[in-house]
Amino acid sequence: MAISPAGDPFENPRAINGRAPDVFTEGGWVPMRHYRDEEEVDFAIVGTGAGGGTLAARLAEKGFSVVALDAGPYFRPMEDFASDETAQNQLYWMDPRIVAGDTPLTMGGKNSGKAVGGSTVHFAMVSLRFRPEWFKSRSLMGYGADWPIDWREMWQYYAEAERALSISGPVSYPWGPKRPRYPYRSHPINAAGMILAKGAEAQGYEWTPTPLATVSAPRGKSHPCVYRGWCRFGCSTNAKQSALVVWIPRAITAGAEIRDLAMVGKVEVNGAGKATGVHYHREGRWRFQRARNVVVAGYAVETPRLLLMSATDRFPDGLANSSGLVGKNFMTQPNQAVFGDVEEEIRWNKAPPSTTITEHWNYCDRKDFFGGYCWMGQGPLPIEWATVQVGARGVWGEQLWRDMQNYNHQVGVKLVGECMPDEKNRVTLVTDEKDQYGLPITRITFSLGENDKALIAHGLDQMQQSMQLAGVRNLFRQDNDYNHLGGTARMGDDPRTSVVNADCRSWDLPNLGVCDGSGFPTVGGGNPHLTIHAIALRTADRIEALAKRGEL
Amino acid sequence: MTARYPGYDVLAKRHTLSWNEATRRVVDKRLAVPREPRFLTTDEWATLRAVCDRILPQPKDRPPVPIAAYVDDKLLENKIDGYRDAEMPHQGEAWRIALAALDGHAREAHSRRFHELAAAEQDALLTRMQKGELSGDAWQGMPSRKFFAKRVLHDITNAYYAHPTAWSEMGFAGPAAPRGYVRMDANQHDPWEAAEAHPGREAEALAKNKRVV
């Protein structure tokens, strides 16, 4: 990575000495509270994405003292983000991990993030609510595990998250219980999105402009989206309402301290079985931040990794792991696609990748497998598209070179589907290989289950039918792609079958929490960030309520 | 072959609103990567170049994208992918093992090194690798099928399609920041996008592509 005038974000921390980068101003800074390591803060939060970033802001706004640490750099999007797929690998978690199982996953890309703001810095901004029944999928639908939270409560927090992120969406949403109108008008539909609409209408399915976390009108210092289409490689204009742009500035304004390039390697626990702070690596050395409460928000791989790495004599299997479930029930979301070409010029690289969506099969139960899926418009950039060509079609040579030139005529739809929790799918520590911090790396074992395969087959058939009806030619399937993660520190009502309770507090160490996608008992058939946001907003309210009662 | 986007050069937009400073920096750095091997040995390099030529054969009438140099650079700089299949060694080791093994298969079948084979002979060996049919002690337990998918196809396509020449020939509008797009309907494009040549109207596309702004 070439160095910008702003300096190398990976070389030295930027949020230091009482100031942090102002992401809205080139070279600008904002004042930031600084806590000494010895000061016992109310909360040390590990990770600053949809879970940790949101929680840091809300807890600080409620008057708690907060230090939020992130292993990744503090980017200045306008100065650091190139329109370049390769260079923007800088947004991902690229440290070594081992993948295994019958369906070894591709990591280090869209399903990972290592930056202040976490994966929201590169997410596709698709902002969906769960179907209400999913919160009680075991009781109501016969699969997975129940969430310990009622959907009506979640509906309130979804609304709060949608307001906080100024979600741009349709006037009325076709599926599920009534929801408020989206705060911002929906974005124009690009040519690729129109093809989805045409196919869905031909099938008799509803579709809608995708609710997106990028603004369609000015908001604060964010200009409206300019439809550059590089969203998944970082938004260099700050239209995207990432945690880096929304929650981190709020957290700092409210008095929280954000520490970038701060890799937490261990949660310390005292003899009384309470978390006392975090050991973290920053500026070349290990340090210890004291804290009255610790919340881990590192997503479905790093969260269980940290809990497992923090094992003590008293907790030999890792922290919060009396259930034995830390790292287990690892889930991803199937992300299969059907692609083809049309006579017209589509130029699908323009605008957010998904401007339209159908959640038909999330809400229709006339199918012979559990769970659901949605599908949405696509706009892969050249390297991604080449990866699809070689991965899904196995083409190379002259044919690959020639077929790639059809880029501006390609179109397709991609599903985001529900994967069943299975204890055999898990994150474990690799003892004989260490990362650059000297910490054991992870092994991610994943195999599709029979239900997952049935869902994928159904989804591919449905998408193929849809594309055929829309007049798309030369169809082919991408059957080997997966994305969002979850499940490795699941929440529940029973300490024997869950890691944390509804308030994201661990059953074993009440002052240790988990607040991110790893708490999901089930992942549903849609992009998870809005649910992570809603959980974090709820958790902040619950912490405030518990503190007022002296129960924190 | 007639160019689909005649005269279009994404680099011509380098100083327009479509390219920010960060983009200019990373593309300049990529264009300046040395064309000689710095990680691989001369023997390994010859084999790698031959593999690159078969995975992405390039037209002879323009400067080639230095694919092998980018693969070598990735190995030298240890730019890893963020994961590794449990059956695969580290990327540098994987390439060294496979390039040697490939030469071994070539010698066995044709008594020549891989880069000395005819294109069809090379393709036949690569096809066998893709199917996982190449094996033996030289592979040191690494499945050739996974090497083909995770290293050959991945590293070579990632290198090629990171180059402005590749963007230009596929009509990709390329970098876009801070300026994005205003026309998003089918068959519509902004003046700063590539114009496609339609039969009989190639000159029109050429003229448009010469003043992409």
XYZ file of C-alpha atoms in Angstrom, chain A residues 3 68 80 279 345 374 451 456 459 497 534:
11
model
C 1.599 5.945 1.573
C -13.286 0.553 22.395
C -7.145 6.187 2.064
C -4.520 -7.381 27.376
C -25.804 -2.876 -22.030
C -33.873 -13.702 -0.371
C -31.109 -28.885 4.804
C -29.416 -23.994 -2.051
C -32.791 -21.178 -4.491
C -27.556 -24.446 25.833
C -30.723 -3.671 16.853
